[in-house]
CSV table of C-alpha atoms in Angstrom, one decimal:
chain,number,residue,atom,x,y,z
A,654,MET,CA,-41.9,20.9,67.6
A,655,GLU,CA,-44.1,21.2,63.7
A,656,ASN,CA,-45.6,24.0,62.3
A,657,VAL,CA,-48.2,23.8,59.7
A,658,SER,CA,-48.9,25.9,56.9
A,659,GLY,CA,-51.7,25.6,54.9
A,660,ASN,CA,-51.8,21.2,55.0
A,661,ILE,CA,-47.4,21.0,55.0
A,662,LYS,CA,-46.3,20.0,58.0
A,663,VAL,CA,-42.6,20.7,58.7
A,664,LYS,CA,-40.7,19.0,61.1
A,665,ARG,CA,-37.9,20.3,63.3
A,666,THR,CA,-35.2,18.8,65.4
A,667,LEU,CA,-34.1,21.5,68.5
A,668,PRO,CA,-30.5,20.6,69.6
A,669,GLN,CA,-29.8,20.0,73.1
A,670,GLN,CA,-31.2,21.6,76.3
A,671,PRO,CA,-29.4,22.4,79.1
A,672,ASP,CA,-31.2,20.7,81.2
A,673,GLN,CA,-32.2,17.2,79.4
A,674,ALA,CA,-28.5,17.2,80.1
A,675,LYS,CA,-28.6,17.9,83.7
A,676,SER,CA,-31.8,15.6,83.8
A,677,GLY,CA,-29.9,13.1,82.4
A,678,PHE,CA,-27.8,12.4,84.9
A,679,TRP,CA,-29.6,12.7,87.5
A,680,PHE,CA,-30.8,8.8,85.3
A,681,VAL,CA,-27.7,7.6,86.1
A,682,VAL,CA,-27.7,8.8,89.3
A,683,LEU,CA,-31.6,7.2,89.9
A,684,GLY,CA,-30.9,4.1,87.6
A,685,ALA,CA,-27.1,3.5,89.8
A,686,ALA,CA,-29.3,4.2,93.4
A,687,LEU,CA,-31.4,1.0,92.2
A,688,TRP,CA,-28.9,-1.6,92.9
A,689,GLY,CA,-28.6,-0.6,96.0
A,690,MET,CA,-31.8,-2.7,96.3
A,691,ASP,CA,-30.2,-6.0,95.6
A,692,PRO,CA,-29.0,-7.1,98.7
A,693,LEU,CA,-33.0,-6.5,100.1
A,694,PHE,CA,-34.3,-9.3,97.8
A,695,ARG,CA,-30.5,-11.1,97.6
A,696,ILE,CA,-29.9,-12.1,101.3
A,697,LEU,CA,-33.1,-14.4,100.8
A,698,LEU,CA,-32.8,-15.4,97.4
A,699,LEU,CA,-29.0,-17.1,98.6
A,700,LYS,CA,-30.6,-19.4,100.8
A,701,SER,CA,-31.8,-21.1,98.3
A,702,LEU,CA,-29.9,-20.8,94.9
A,703,THR,CA,-27.0,-19.8,94.1
A,704,SER,CA,-25.3,-17.1,92.9
A,705,THR,CA,-25.1,-18.6,88.8
A,706,GLN,CA,-29.4,-20.0,89.4
A,707,ILE,CA,-30.1,-16.9,90.1
A,708,VAL,CA,-28.8,-14.2,88.6
A,709,LEU,CA,-30.6,-16.8,85.3
A,710,LEU,CA,-33.2,-16.7,86.6
A,711,GLU,CA,-33.4,-12.9,86.7
A,712,HIS,CA,-32.5,-12.8,83.2
A,713,ILE,CA,-35.1,-15.6,82.0
A,714,ILE,CA,-37.8,-13.1,83.9
A,715,ILE,CA,-36.5,-10.0,82.8
A,716,VAL,CA,-35.7,-11.2,78.8
A,717,LEU,CA,-39.3,-12.6,78.8
A,718,CYS,CA,-40.8,-8.9,80.1
A,719,VAL,CA,-38.5,-6.5,77.0
A,720,ILE,CA,-38.8,-9.1,73.9
A,721,PRO,CA,-42.0,-6.9,73.2
A,722,VAL,CA,-39.7,-4.2,73.4
A,723,PHE,CA,-36.4,-6.1,71.3
A,724,MET,CA,-39.4,-6.9,68.5
A,725,LYS,CA,-40.8,-2.9,68.0
A,726,HIS,CA,-37.6,-1.6,67.7
A,727,ARG,CA,-35.8,-5.3,66.3
A,728,SER,CA,-35.6,-3.2,62.6
A,729,GLU,CA,-32.6,-0.8,63.9
A,730,LEU,CA,-30.4,-3.9,63.7
A,731,ARG,CA,-30.2,-2.9,60.5
A,732,GLY,CA,-26.9,-1.0,59.7
A,733,LEU,CA,-24.5,-2.1,62.6
A,734,LYS,CA,-21.2,-2.1,62.3
A,735,MET,CA,-18.6,-4.6,64.0
A,736,ARG,CA,-18.0,-2.7,66.1
A,737,HIS,CA,-21.7,-1.9,67.2
A,738,ILE,CA,-21.6,-5.9,67.7
A,739,GLY,CA,-18.9,-5.7,69.8
A,740,ALA,CA,-19.7,-3.3,72.7
A,741,LEU,CA,-23.2,-5.6,72.8
A,742,LEU,CA,-21.0,-8.2,73.1
A,743,PHE,CA,-19.1,-6.0,75.8
A,744,LEU,CA,-22.2,-5.5,77.9
A,745,SER,CA,-24.5,-8.1,78.1
A,746,TRP,CA,-20.9,-10.7,77.6
A,747,GLY,CA,-18.6,-8.8,80.2
A,748,GLY,CA,-20.8,-6.1,81.8
A,749,SER,CA,-23.5,-8.5,83.2
A,750,ALA,CA,-22.5,-12.3,83.0
A,751,ILE,CA,-18.4,-12.8,83.4
A,752,ALA,CA,-17.2,-8.7,86.3
A,753,THR,CA,-19.8,-10.5,88.3
A,754,ILE,CA,-18.1,-13.7,88.0
A,755,LEU,CA,-14.4,-12.6,88.3
A,756,PHE,CA,-15.8,-10.2,90.9
A,757,THR,CA,-17.1,-13.1,93.3
A,758,MET,CA,-13.8,-15.3,92.0
A,759,GLY,CA,-11.8,-12.7,93.3
A,760,LEU,CA,-13.8,-12.0,97.3
A,761,SER,CA,-13.2,-16.1,97.7
A,762,SER,CA,-9.6,-16.4,97.1
A,763,GLY,CA,-8.2,-13.0,98.0
A,764,ASN,CA,-8.3,-10.1,100.2
A,765,LEU,CA,-11.3,-9.3,100.8
A,766,ASN,CA,-11.1,-4.9,101.8
A,767,ALA,CA,-8.6,-4.8,99.0
A,768,VAL,CA,-11.1,-6.7,97.3
A,769,VAL,CA,-13.3,-4.7,97.3
A,770,LEU,CA,-11.1,-1.1,97.2
A,771,LEU,CA,-9.8,-1.9,94.6
A,772,GLN,CA,-12.9,-2.4,92.9
A,773,LYS,CA,-13.9,1.0,93.9
A,774,LEU,CA,-11.6,2.4,90.7
A,775,GLN,CA,-14.3,1.4,87.9
A,776,PRO,CA,-14.8,5.1,87.7
A,777,ILE,CA,-10.5,5.5,86.7
A,778,PHE,CA,-11.1,2.6,83.8
A,779,ALA,CA,-14.4,3.7,82.3
A,780,ILE,CA,-12.8,7.5,82.0
A,781,LEU,CA,-9.8,6.3,80.2
A,782,MET,CA,-11.1,3.9,78.2
A,783,ALA,CA,-14.5,7.0,77.4
A,784,ARG,CA,-11.1,9.3,76.7
A,785,LEU,CA,-9.6,6.1,73.8
A,786,LEU,CA,-12.7,5.1,71.4
A,787,LEU,CA,-15.1,7.9,72.0
A,788,LYS,CA,-12.4,11.1,72.2
A,789,GLU,CA,-14.3,12.7,75.3
A,790,LYS,CA,-12.2,15.1,77.2
A,791,LEU,CA,-13.2,16.0,80.5
A,792,PRO,CA,-12.7,19.6,81.2
A,793,LYS,CA,-9.0,20.4,84.1
A,794,GLN,CA,-12.2,21.1,87.1
A,795,PHE,CA,-13.9,18.3,86.4
A,796,SER,CA,-10.3,16.2,88.1
A,797,TRP,CA,-10.4,17.6,91.3
A,798,LEU,CA,-14.2,15.9,91.7
A,799,LEU,CA,-13.6,12.9,90.9
A,800,VAL,CA,-11.0,13.1,94.2
A,801,VAL,CA,-13.3,13.9,96.1
A,802,ALA,CA,-15.6,11.2,94.8
A,803,LEU,CA,-13.6,9.1,95.1
A,804,ILE,CA,-12.4,9.7,98.7
A,805,GLY,CA,-15.7,10.2,99.8
A,806,THR,CA,-15.7,6.2,98.4
A,807,TYR,CA,-13.3,5.1,100.2
A,808,LEU,CA,-14.4,6.9,103.6
A,809,LEU,CA,-18.3,5.4,103.1
A,810,THR,CA,-16.3,1.9,102.8
A,811,PHE,CA,-12.7,1.9,105.0
A,812,GLY,CA,-13.5,5.2,107.2
A,813,PHE,CA,-10.7,6.4,107.9
A,814,THR,CA,-8.9,3.1,108.6
A,815,PHE,CA,-6.0,1.9,106.2
A,816,PRO,CA,-7.7,-1.6,104.9
A,817,PHE,CA,-4.9,-3.9,104.6
A,818,GLY,CA,-2.1,-4.7,106.5
A,819,HIS,CA,0.5,-5.7,104.3
A,820,VAL,CA,1.2,-4.3,99.7
A,821,ASN,CA,1.2,-7.7,98.5
A,822,ASP,CA,-2.1,-8.2,99.3
A,823,PHE,CA,-3.0,-6.0,96.4
A,824,VAL,CA,-0.3,-8.3,94.3
A,825,GLN,CA,-2.7,-11.6,94.1
A,826,ILE,CA,-5.2,-13.3,92.4
A,827,GLY,CA,-8.0,-11.8,93.8
A,828,SER,CA,-6.8,-8.7,93.5
A,829,LEU,CA,-6.2,-8.7,89.7
A,830,LEU,CA,-9.9,-10.1,89.2
A,831,SER,CA,-11.1,-7.2,91.1
A,832,LEU,CA,-9.2,-5.3,88.7
A,833,GLY,CA,-10.7,-6.9,86.1
A,834,ALA,CA,-14.4,-6.6,86.8
A,835,ALA,CA,-13.9,-3.2,87.5
A,836,ALA,CA,-11.6,-3.2,84.0
A,837,LEU,CA,-15.4,-4.3,82.6
A,838,TRP,CA,-17.5,-2.8,84.3
A,839,GLY,CA,-15.8,0.3,83.5
A,840,GLY,CA,-16.1,-0.3,80.3
A,841,SER,CA,-19.7,-1.3,80.4
A,842,THR,CA,-20.2,2.2,81.2
A,843,VAL,CA,-18.6,4.0,77.9
A,844,MET,CA,-19.9,0.2,75.3
A,845,GLY,CA,-23.3,1.7,76.5
A,846,ARG,CA,-22.9,5.2,76.0
A,847,LEU,CA,-21.5,4.1,72.3
A,848,MET,CA,-25.2,2.4,71.6
A,849,VAL,CA,-27.2,4.8,73.6
A,850,GLY,CA,-25.6,7.1,69.9
A,851,LYS,CA,-26.9,4.8,68.0
A,852,MET,CA,-30.7,2.2,69.3
A,853,GLN,CA,-32.6,4.2,71.4
A,854,TYR,CA,-32.2,2.9,75.4
A,855,GLU,CA,-35.3,0.6,75.4
A,856,THR,CA,-33.4,-1.2,73.0
A,857,VAL,CA,-29.4,-1.7,74.2
A,858,THR,CA,-31.8,-2.0,78.2
A,859,SER,CA,-33.4,-5.7,75.7
A,860,LEU,CA,-30.0,-6.8,74.2
A,861,ARG,CA,-27.9,-6.5,77.1
A,862,PHE,CA,-30.2,-9.2,79.0
A,863,ILE,CA,-31.0,-11.5,75.7
A,864,LEU,CA,-28.0,-11.5,74.3
A,865,ALA,CA,-26.8,-12.9,77.8
A,866,LEU,CA,-29.4,-15.1,78.4
A,867,PRO,CA,-27.0,-17.9,76.5
A,868,LEU,CA,-24.3,-17.5,78.2
A,869,LEU,CA,-25.5,-17.1,81.1
A,870,LEU,CA,-27.0,-20.9,80.6
A,871,ALA,CA,-24.2,-21.8,79.1
A,872,ILE,CA,-22.1,-21.3,82.5
A,873,THR,CA,-24.6,-22.6,85.2
A,874,TRP,CA,-24.9,-25.3,83.4
A,875,ASN,CA,-20.7,-26.1,83.3
A,876,GLU,CA,-21.6,-25.2,87.6
A,877,GLY,CA,-23.5,-28.8,88.7
A,878,ALA,CA,-25.1,-27.2,91.2
A,879,GLY,CA,-28.4,-28.5,92.3
A,880,TRP,CA,-31.7,-27.3,92.3
A,881,ASN,CA,-33.1,-26.7,95.9
A,882,PHE,CA,-35.7,-24.2,95.3
A,883,PRO,CA,-37.7,-24.5,97.8
A,884,GLY,CA,-42.0,-25.4,98.3
A,885,GLY,CA,-44.8,-24.4,99.3
A,886,THR,CA,-45.2,-20.5,101.0
A,887,ALA,CA,-41.2,-20.8,101.4
A,888,ALA,CA,-41.4,-20.8,97.1
A,889,VAL,CA,-44.3,-17.4,96.8
A,890,GLY,CA,-41.7,-16.2,99.1
A,891,VAL,CA,-39.1,-16.8,96.6
A,892,SER,CA,-40.9,-16.3,93.7
A,893,LEU,CA,-42.6,-12.6,95.5
A,894,ASN,CA,-38.3,-11.5,95.7
A,895,LEU,CA,-37.1,-13.1,92.4
A,896,LEU,CA,-39.7,-10.6,90.9
A,897,GLY,CA,-38.8,-8.2,93.0
A,898,GLN,CA,-34.5,-7.8,92.1
A,899,ALA,CA,-35.2,-8.8,88.5
A,900,LEU,CA,-37.9,-6.1,87.7
A,901,LEU,CA,-36.1,-2.9,90.3
A,902,PRO,CA,-32.5,-3.7,90.5
A,903,GLY,CA,-32.3,-5.2,86.7
A,904,LEU,CA,-34.6,-4.0,84.7
A,905,LEU,CA,-35.4,-1.0,85.9
A,906,SER,CA,-33.1,0.9,87.0
A,907,LEU,CA,-31.1,-0.3,83.8
A,908,LEU,CA,-34.1,1.4,82.0
A,909,VAL,CA,-33.7,4.4,83.4
A,910,TYR,CA,-29.6,4.5,84.2
A,911,TYR,CA,-29.0,4.3,79.8
A,912,LYS,CA,-32.2,7.2,79.6
A,913,GLY,CA,-30.3,9.1,81.3
A,914,LEU,CA,-26.8,7.6,79.9
A,915,THR,CA,-28.6,9.4,76.0
A,916,THR,CA,-27.3,12.7,77.4
A,917,THR,CA,-24.3,12.2,79.8
A,918,LYS,CA,-21.1,10.9,78.8
A,919,ALA,CA,-19.6,8.7,80.2
A,920,SER,CA,-16.8,10.3,81.7
A,921,VAL,CA,-19.3,11.7,84.0
A,922,ALA,CA,-21.7,9.2,84.1
A,923,THR,CA,-19.0,6.7,85.6
A,924,LEU,CA,-19.2,9.7,88.8
A,925,ALA,CA,-22.9,9.2,89.3
A,926,GLU,CA,-22.4,5.7,89.4
A,927,LEU,CA,-21.0,6.1,93.2
A,928,SER,CA,-24.9,6.6,93.7
A,929,PHE,CA,-24.5,3.0,94.3
A,930,PRO,CA,-22.8,2.7,97.8
A,931,MET,CA,-24.6,5.1,99.2
A,932,VAL,CA,-27.7,3.3,98.3
A,933,GLY,CA,-26.9,0.1,100.0
A,934,VAL,CA,-25.5,1.9,103.6
A,935,ILE,CA,-28.7,3.5,103.5
A,936,ILE,CA,-30.0,0.1,103.3
A,937,ASN,CA,-28.7,-1.5,105.3
A,938,TRP,CA,-28.7,0.8,108.2
A,939,ILE,CA,-32.4,1.1,107.9
A,940,VAL,CA,-33.2,-2.2,107.0
A,941,PHE,CA,-29.8,-4.7,108.9
A,942,GLN,CA,-29.7,-2.3,111.8
A,943,GLN,CA,-26.4,-1.4,110.2
A,944,ALA,CA,-25.6,1.9,111.9
A,945,VAL,CA,-23.9,4.2,109.7
A,946,THR,CA,-21.0,6.3,111.4
A,947,MET,CA,-19.7,9.7,110.7
A,948,THR,CA,-17.1,8.8,108.3
A,949,GLN,CA,-19.3,7.0,106.4
A,950,ALA,CA,-21.6,10.2,106.4
A,951,LEU,CA,-19.1,12.4,105.4
A,952,GLY,CA,-18.2,10.0,102.5
A,953,PHE,CA,-22.2,10.5,101.8
A,954,VAL,CA,-21.6,13.8,102.2
A,955,LEU,CA,-18.8,14.8,99.6
A,956,ILE,CA,-20.5,11.6,97.9
A,957,TRP,CA,-23.1,14.0,96.8
A,958,GLY,CA,-21.6,17.0,96.9
A,959,ALA,CA,-19.6,16.0,93.6
A,960,LEU,CA,-21.9,15.0,92.8
A,961,PHE,CA,-24.2,17.8,93.3
A,962,VAL,CA,-20.9,20.5,91.0
A,963,ILE,CA,-20.9,17.8,88.7
A,964,SER,CA,-23.9,18.3,87.1
A,965,ARG,CA,-24.0,21.7,87.7
A,966,LYS,CA,-21.0,22.3,85.8
A,967,SER,CA,-22.0,19.2,82.9
A,968,GLN,CA,-25.1,21.1,82.4
A,969,ALA,CA,-23.4,25.0,82.0
A,970,VAL,CA,-20.8,22.8,79.8
A,971,GLU,CA,-23.8,21.8,77.1
A,972,ALA,CA,-24.6,25.4,77.6
A,973,GLY,CA,-21.6,27.1,76.7
C-alpha cells in the first residue's frame, strides 16, 4: 500500500490478515487434492513405462516449464545458509524421489494394509518435526481435531475392519519402509514451510523439481529397464497423459500448495493434506466405478469437518 505526498512515495508493509491464513489453509487443501488426480493419468502410463521412468519424464517436462521462473528468481539463492540448502535437498531428494521409492518398495515387500495404514501417520511426523525445527506449537484444541481427521482417514481407507491379522505385520521390512516414506513426506511439509519463509513459493517449487532431476537420472540409469514407449496413435495418448500428469498433479498442485504454505503452519498444513485420500476415493468412484461405502462417506465427513474447524481456528489464532 502506498501513500503519496507530493513526489514522495512511502511503502508500508501490512501485517498478515486473518483471511490470508484462512485462504492459505484452503490453498494447501486444494494443492493436496490435486494429487488425488494422479490415477487418471498414471494408470495408462504404467502400461508402457516403469514408475521410475514416469517420474523422470514428468520431472523433465516440469523442469522445462520452471527454468524461466528459476532464472527470474535466481537472485534469491544469494545468502542461503546450509540449513536452507539442506531443506531444499530434503524436499527434492527426500520428498520427491526417495520417499516414493521407499513406499513402492514397501508395497511390494510387506503387508499391503499395514503399509498403507502406517503411511497415514505422516501428519504425526510433520507435527513433531514442526515443533522441533520450526518451534511451532498447536493450541490444545487442535489435538482432538487431529484424532478426528486420522479416524476419518482410517475409515476412508479400511472402513470398520481391522486391516491386519497379526501384530508381526508391523515388524517387517515393508512396514519400516512405509514409516520411512511417511517421515520423509511429513518432513517435506516442514522443510517447505521453512523455505517459503526464505524464498518466493514459485522459486521453491522450481528448485524442488530441478534439484531432483539429477538423482532421478541416476536412479533410472541404475534401474536399467528398457524404454517401451509406444508408437503410432498410442504414443499420442501416452504423451497427453504424461503432459497432464506433469502439469496438474505435478507442477500446478505444488504451486498452489506452496502458495498456501506461505501463510499456514506446517503442523496445520499436514492436516490439510488429508484432502488427498478423499479426492482419490471420489475419482475411483466417478471414473473407475468403485462405489463409495457408507463408512467411507462417514470418513469423508469427519475429515472435512475437522478441516473446516481447523481453518476457522487458524483464522482465530491469527486474529488474536
